[in-house]
XYZ file of N, CA, C and O in Angstrom:
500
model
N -0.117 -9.908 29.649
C -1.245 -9.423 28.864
C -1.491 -10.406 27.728
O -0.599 -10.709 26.935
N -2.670 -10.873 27.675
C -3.136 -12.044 26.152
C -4.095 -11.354 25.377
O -5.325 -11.403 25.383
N -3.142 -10.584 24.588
C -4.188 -9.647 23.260
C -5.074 -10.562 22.730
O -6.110 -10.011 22.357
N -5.042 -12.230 22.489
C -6.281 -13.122 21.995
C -7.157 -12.937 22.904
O -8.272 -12.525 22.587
N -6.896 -13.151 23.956
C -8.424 -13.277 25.388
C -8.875 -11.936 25.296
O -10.083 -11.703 25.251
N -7.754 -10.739 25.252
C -8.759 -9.325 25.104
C -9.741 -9.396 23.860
O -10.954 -9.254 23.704
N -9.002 -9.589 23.308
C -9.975 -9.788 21.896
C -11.175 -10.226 22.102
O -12.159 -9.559 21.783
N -11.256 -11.438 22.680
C -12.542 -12.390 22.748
C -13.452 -11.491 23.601
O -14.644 -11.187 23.568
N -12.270 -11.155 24.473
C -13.724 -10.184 25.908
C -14.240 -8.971 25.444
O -15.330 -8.520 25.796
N -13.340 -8.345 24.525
C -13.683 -7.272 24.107
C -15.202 -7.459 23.072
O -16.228 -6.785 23.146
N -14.980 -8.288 22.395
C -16.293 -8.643 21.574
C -17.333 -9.549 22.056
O -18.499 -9.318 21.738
N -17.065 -10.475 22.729
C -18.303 -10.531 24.405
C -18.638 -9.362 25.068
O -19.787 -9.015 24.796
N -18.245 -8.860 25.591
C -18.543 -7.569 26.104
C -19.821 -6.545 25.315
O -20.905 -6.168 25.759
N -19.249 -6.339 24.170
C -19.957 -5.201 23.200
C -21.224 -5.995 22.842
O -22.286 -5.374 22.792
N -21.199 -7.655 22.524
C -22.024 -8.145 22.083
C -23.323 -8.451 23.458
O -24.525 -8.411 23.198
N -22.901 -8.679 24.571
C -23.364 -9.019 25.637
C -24.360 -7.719 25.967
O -25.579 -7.724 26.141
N -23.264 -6.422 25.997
C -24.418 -5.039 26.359
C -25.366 -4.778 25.016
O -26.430 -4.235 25.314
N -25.178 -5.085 23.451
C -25.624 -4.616 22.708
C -27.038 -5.417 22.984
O -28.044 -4.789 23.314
N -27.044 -6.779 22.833
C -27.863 -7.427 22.525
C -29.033 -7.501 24.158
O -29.810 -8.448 24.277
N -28.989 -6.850 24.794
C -29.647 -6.340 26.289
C -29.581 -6.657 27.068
O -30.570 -6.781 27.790
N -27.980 -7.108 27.558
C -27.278 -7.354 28.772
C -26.543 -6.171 29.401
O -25.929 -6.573 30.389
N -26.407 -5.088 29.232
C -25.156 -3.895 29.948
C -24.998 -5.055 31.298
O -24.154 -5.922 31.523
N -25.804 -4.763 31.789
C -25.126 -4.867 33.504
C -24.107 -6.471 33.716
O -23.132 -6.443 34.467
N -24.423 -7.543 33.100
C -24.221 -8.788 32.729
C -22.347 -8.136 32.300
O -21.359 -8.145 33.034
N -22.448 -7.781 31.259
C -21.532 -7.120 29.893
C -20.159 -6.360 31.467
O -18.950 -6.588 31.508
N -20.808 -5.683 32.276
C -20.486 -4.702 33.577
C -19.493 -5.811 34.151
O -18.269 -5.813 34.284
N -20.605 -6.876 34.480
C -20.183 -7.438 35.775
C -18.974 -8.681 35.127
O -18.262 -9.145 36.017
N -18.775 -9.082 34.084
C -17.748 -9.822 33.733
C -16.754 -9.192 33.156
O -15.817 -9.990 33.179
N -16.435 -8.266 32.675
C -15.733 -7.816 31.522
C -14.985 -6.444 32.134
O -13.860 -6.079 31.792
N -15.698 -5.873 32.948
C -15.269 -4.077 33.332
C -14.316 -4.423 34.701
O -14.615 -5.040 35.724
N -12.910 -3.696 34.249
C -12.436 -3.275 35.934
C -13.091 -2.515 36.990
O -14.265 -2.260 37.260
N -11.803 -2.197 37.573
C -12.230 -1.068 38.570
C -12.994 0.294 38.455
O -13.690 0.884 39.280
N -12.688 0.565 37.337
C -12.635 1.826 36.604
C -13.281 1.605 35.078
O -12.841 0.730 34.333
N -14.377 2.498 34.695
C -14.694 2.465 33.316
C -14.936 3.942 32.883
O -15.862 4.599 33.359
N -14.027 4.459 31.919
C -13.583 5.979 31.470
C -13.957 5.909 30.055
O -13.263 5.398 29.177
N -15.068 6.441 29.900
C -16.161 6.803 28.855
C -16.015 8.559 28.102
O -16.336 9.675 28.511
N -15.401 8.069 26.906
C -15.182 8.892 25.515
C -16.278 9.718 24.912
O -16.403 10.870 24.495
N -17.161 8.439 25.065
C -18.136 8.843 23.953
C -19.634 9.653 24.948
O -20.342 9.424 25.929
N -19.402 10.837 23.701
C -19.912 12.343 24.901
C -21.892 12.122 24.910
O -22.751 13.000 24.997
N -21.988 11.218 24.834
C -23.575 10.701 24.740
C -23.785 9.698 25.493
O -24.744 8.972 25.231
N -23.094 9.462 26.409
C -22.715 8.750 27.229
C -22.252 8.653 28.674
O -21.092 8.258 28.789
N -22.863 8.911 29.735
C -22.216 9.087 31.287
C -20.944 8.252 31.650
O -20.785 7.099 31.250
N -20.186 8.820 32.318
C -18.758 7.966 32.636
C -18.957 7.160 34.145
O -19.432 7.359 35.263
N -18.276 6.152 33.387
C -18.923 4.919 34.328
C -19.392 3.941 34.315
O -20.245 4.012 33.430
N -19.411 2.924 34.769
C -20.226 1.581 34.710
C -22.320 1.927 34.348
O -23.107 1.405 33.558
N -22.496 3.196 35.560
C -23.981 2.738 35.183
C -24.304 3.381 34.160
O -25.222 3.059 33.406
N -23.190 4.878 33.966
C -23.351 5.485 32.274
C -24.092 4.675 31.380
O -25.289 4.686 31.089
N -22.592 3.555 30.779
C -22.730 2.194 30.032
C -24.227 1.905 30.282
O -24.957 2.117 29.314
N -24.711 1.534 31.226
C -25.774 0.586 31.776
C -26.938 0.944 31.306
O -27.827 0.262 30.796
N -26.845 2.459 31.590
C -28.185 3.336 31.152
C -28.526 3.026 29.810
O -29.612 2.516 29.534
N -27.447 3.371 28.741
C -27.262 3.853 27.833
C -27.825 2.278 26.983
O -28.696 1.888 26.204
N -27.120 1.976 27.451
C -27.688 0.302 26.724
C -29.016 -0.421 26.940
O -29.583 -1.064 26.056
N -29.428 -0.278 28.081
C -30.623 -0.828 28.490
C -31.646 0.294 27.709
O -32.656 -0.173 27.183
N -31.415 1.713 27.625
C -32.295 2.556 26.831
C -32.575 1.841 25.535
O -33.596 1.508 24.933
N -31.049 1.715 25.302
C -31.164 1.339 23.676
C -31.950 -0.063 23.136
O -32.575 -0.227 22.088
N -31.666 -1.078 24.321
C -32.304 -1.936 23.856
C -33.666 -1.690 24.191
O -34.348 -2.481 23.540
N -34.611 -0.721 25.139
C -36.123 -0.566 24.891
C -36.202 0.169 24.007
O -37.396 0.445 23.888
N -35.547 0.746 23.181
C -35.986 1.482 22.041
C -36.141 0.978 20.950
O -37.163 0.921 20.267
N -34.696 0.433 20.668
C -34.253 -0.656 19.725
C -33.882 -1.998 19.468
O -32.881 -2.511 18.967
N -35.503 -2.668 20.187
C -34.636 -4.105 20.438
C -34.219 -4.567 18.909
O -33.137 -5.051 18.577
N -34.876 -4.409 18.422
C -34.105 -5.303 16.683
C -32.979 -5.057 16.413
O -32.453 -5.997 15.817
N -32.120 -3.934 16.622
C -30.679 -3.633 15.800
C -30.039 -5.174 16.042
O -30.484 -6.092 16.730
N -28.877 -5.108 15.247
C -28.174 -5.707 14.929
C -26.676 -5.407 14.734
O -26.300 -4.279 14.416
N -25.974 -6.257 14.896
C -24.411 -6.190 15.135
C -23.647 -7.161 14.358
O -24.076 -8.305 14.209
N -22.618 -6.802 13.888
C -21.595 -8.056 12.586
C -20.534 -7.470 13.365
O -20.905 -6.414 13.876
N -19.263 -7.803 13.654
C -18.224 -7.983 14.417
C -17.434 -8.043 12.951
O -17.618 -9.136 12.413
N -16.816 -7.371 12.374
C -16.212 -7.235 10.886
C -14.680 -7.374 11.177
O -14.120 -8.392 10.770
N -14.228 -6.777 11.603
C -12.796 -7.336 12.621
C -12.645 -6.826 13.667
O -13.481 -6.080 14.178
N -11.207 -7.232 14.335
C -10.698 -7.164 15.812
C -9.111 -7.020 16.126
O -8.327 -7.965 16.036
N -8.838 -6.026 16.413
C -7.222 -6.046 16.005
C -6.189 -5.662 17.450
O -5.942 -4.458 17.391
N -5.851 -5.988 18.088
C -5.037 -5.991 19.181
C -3.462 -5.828 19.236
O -2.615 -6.580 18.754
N -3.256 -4.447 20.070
C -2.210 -4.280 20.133
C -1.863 -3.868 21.617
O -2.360 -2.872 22.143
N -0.859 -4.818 22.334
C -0.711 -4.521 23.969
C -2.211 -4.433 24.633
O -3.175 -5.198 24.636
N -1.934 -3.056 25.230
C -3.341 -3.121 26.481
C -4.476 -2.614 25.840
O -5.476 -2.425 26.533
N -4.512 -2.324 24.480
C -6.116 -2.266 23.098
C -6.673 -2.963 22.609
O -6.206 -4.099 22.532
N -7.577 -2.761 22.194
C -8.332 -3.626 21.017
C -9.428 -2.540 20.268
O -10.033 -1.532 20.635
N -9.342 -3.230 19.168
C -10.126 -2.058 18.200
C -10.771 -2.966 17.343
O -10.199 -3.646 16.491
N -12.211 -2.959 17.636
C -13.701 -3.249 16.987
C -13.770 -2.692 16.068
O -13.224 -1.594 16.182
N -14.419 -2.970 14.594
C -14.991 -2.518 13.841
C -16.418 -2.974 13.426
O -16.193 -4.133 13.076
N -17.363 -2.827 13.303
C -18.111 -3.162 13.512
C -19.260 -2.322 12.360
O -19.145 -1.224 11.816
N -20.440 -3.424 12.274
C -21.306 -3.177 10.821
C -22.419 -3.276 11.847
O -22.479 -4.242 12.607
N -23.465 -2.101 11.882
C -24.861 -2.471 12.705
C -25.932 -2.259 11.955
O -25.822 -1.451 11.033
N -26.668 -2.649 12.084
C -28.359 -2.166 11.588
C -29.600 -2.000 12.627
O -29.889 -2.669 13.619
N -30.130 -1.043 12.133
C -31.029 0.113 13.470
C -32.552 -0.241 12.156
O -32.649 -0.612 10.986
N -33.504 0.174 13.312
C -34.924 -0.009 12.760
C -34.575 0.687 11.267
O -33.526 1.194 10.868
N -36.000 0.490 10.538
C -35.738 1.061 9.058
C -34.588 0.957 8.081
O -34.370 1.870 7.284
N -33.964 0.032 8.121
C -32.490 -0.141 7.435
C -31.579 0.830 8.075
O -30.592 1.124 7.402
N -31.677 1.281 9.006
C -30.591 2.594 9.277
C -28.974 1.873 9.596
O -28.786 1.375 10.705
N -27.790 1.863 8.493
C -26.961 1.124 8.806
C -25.565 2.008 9.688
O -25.658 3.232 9.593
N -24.628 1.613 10.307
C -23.359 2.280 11.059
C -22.515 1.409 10.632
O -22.843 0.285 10.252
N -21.353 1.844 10.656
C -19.693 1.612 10.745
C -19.573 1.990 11.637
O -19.705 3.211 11.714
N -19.331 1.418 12.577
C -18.180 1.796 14.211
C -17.127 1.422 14.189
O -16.735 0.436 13.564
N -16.290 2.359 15.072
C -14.779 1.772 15.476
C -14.992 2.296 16.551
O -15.297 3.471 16.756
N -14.732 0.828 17.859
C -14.532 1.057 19.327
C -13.272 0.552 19.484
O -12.769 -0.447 18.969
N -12.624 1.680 20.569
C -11.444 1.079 21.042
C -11.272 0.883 22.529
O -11.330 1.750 23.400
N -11.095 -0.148 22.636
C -11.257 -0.487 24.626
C -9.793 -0.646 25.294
O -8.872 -1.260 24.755
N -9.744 -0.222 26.118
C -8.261 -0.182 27.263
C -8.603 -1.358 27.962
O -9.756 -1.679 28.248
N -7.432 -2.090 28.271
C -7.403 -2.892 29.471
C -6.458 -2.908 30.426
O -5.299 -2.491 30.445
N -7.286 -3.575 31.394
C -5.897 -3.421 32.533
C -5.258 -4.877 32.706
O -5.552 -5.947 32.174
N -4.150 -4.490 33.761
C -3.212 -5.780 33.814
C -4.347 -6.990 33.995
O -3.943 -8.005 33.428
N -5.423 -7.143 34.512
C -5.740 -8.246 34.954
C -6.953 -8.564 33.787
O -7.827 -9.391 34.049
N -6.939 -7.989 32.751
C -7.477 -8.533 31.549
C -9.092 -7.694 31.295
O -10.090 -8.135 30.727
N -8.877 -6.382 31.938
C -10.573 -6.287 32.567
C -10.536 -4.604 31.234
O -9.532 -3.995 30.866
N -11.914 -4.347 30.872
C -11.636 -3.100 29.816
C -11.666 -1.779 31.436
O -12.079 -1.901 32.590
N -11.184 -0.948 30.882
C -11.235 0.353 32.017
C -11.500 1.841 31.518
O -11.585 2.848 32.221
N -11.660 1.692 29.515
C -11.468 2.804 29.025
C -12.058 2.338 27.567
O -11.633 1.273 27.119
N -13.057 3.113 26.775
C -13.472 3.474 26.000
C -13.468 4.207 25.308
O -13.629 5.197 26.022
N -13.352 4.794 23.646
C -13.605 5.596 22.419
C -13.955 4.660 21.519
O -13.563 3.508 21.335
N -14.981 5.529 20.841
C -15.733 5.269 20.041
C -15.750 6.371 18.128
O -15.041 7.359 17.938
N -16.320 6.027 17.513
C -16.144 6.629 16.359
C -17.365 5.997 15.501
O -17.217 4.953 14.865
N -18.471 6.651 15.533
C -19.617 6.048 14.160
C -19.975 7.300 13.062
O -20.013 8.530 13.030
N -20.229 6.037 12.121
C -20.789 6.854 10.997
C -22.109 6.350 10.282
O -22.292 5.134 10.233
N -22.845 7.028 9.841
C -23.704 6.285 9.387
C -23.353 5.891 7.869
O -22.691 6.697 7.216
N -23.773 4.674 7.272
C -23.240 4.077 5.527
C -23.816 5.246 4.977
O -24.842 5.793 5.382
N -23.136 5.584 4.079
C -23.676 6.924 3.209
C -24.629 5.804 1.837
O -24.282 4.627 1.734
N -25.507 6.235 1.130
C -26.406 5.999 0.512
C -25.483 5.655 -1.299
O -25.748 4.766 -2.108
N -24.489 6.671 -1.383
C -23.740 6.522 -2.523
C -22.232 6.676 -2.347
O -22.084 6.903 -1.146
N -21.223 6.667 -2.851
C -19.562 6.664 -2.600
C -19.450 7.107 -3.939
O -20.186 6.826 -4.885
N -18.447 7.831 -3.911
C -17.300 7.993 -5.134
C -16.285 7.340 -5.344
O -15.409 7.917 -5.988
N -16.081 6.240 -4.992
C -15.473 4.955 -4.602
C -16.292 3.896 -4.724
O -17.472 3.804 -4.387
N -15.257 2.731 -5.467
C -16.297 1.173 -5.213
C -16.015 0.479 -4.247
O -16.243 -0.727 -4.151
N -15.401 1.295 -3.304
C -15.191 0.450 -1.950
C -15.903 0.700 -1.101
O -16.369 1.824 -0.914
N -16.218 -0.665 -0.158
C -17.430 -0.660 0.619
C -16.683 -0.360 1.796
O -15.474 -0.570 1.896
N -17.614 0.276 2.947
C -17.099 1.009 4.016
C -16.334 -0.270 5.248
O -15.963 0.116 6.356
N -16.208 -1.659 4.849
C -15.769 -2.882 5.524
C -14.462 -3.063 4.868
O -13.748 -4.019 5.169
């Protein structure tokens, strides 16, 4: 297992379907198997597929910052800064499974949207 190469695929991957590739994102990156968390979402390769290709006719402008990447064994965990039409900003944390042969097979997810004020001077990165 090379937690650096997951790393890299893992953030090719996310960047590849975000930016309006899913099926591209599918066909290099996904095993046998793709087991989908996130409940807005169909389980599965064309789940993914749908879901992304929607998003990019809805939303082609968003945007994506890759904020870190942290790997441990067969994980990796994205964090991630986006921006949606109208300033609408997210914090994500995706976490992807892989299998022995380097491929993701499993997904969770976690967003929030930036809150407007904090009781804290720490920024949500």
């Amino acid at each position: 297992m090379d937690s650096a190469q997951n790393k890299q695929n893992a953030i090719a991957f996310y960047k590849t379907a975000y930016e309006g590739n899913p099926r591209l994102a599918v066909e290099k990156y996904v095993g046998s198997e793709y087991i989908q968390h996130n409940p807005d979402v169909a389980n599965g390769t064309e789940g993914f597929i749908e879901y992304f290709e929607r998003m990019q006719r809805e939303y082609p402008n968003k945007s994506i910052e890759f904020v870190r990447c942290i790997a441990e064994g067969n994980l990796v965990a994205l964090h991630t800064h986006q921006v949606w039409p109208d300033n609408d900003q997210y914090v994500t944390m995706d976490f992807f499974r892989f299998d022995a042969d380097g491929k993701i097979v499993e997904h969770w997810d976690s967003i929030q949207q930036v809150p407007e004020s904090s009781k804290n001077p720490n920024t949500m990165y």
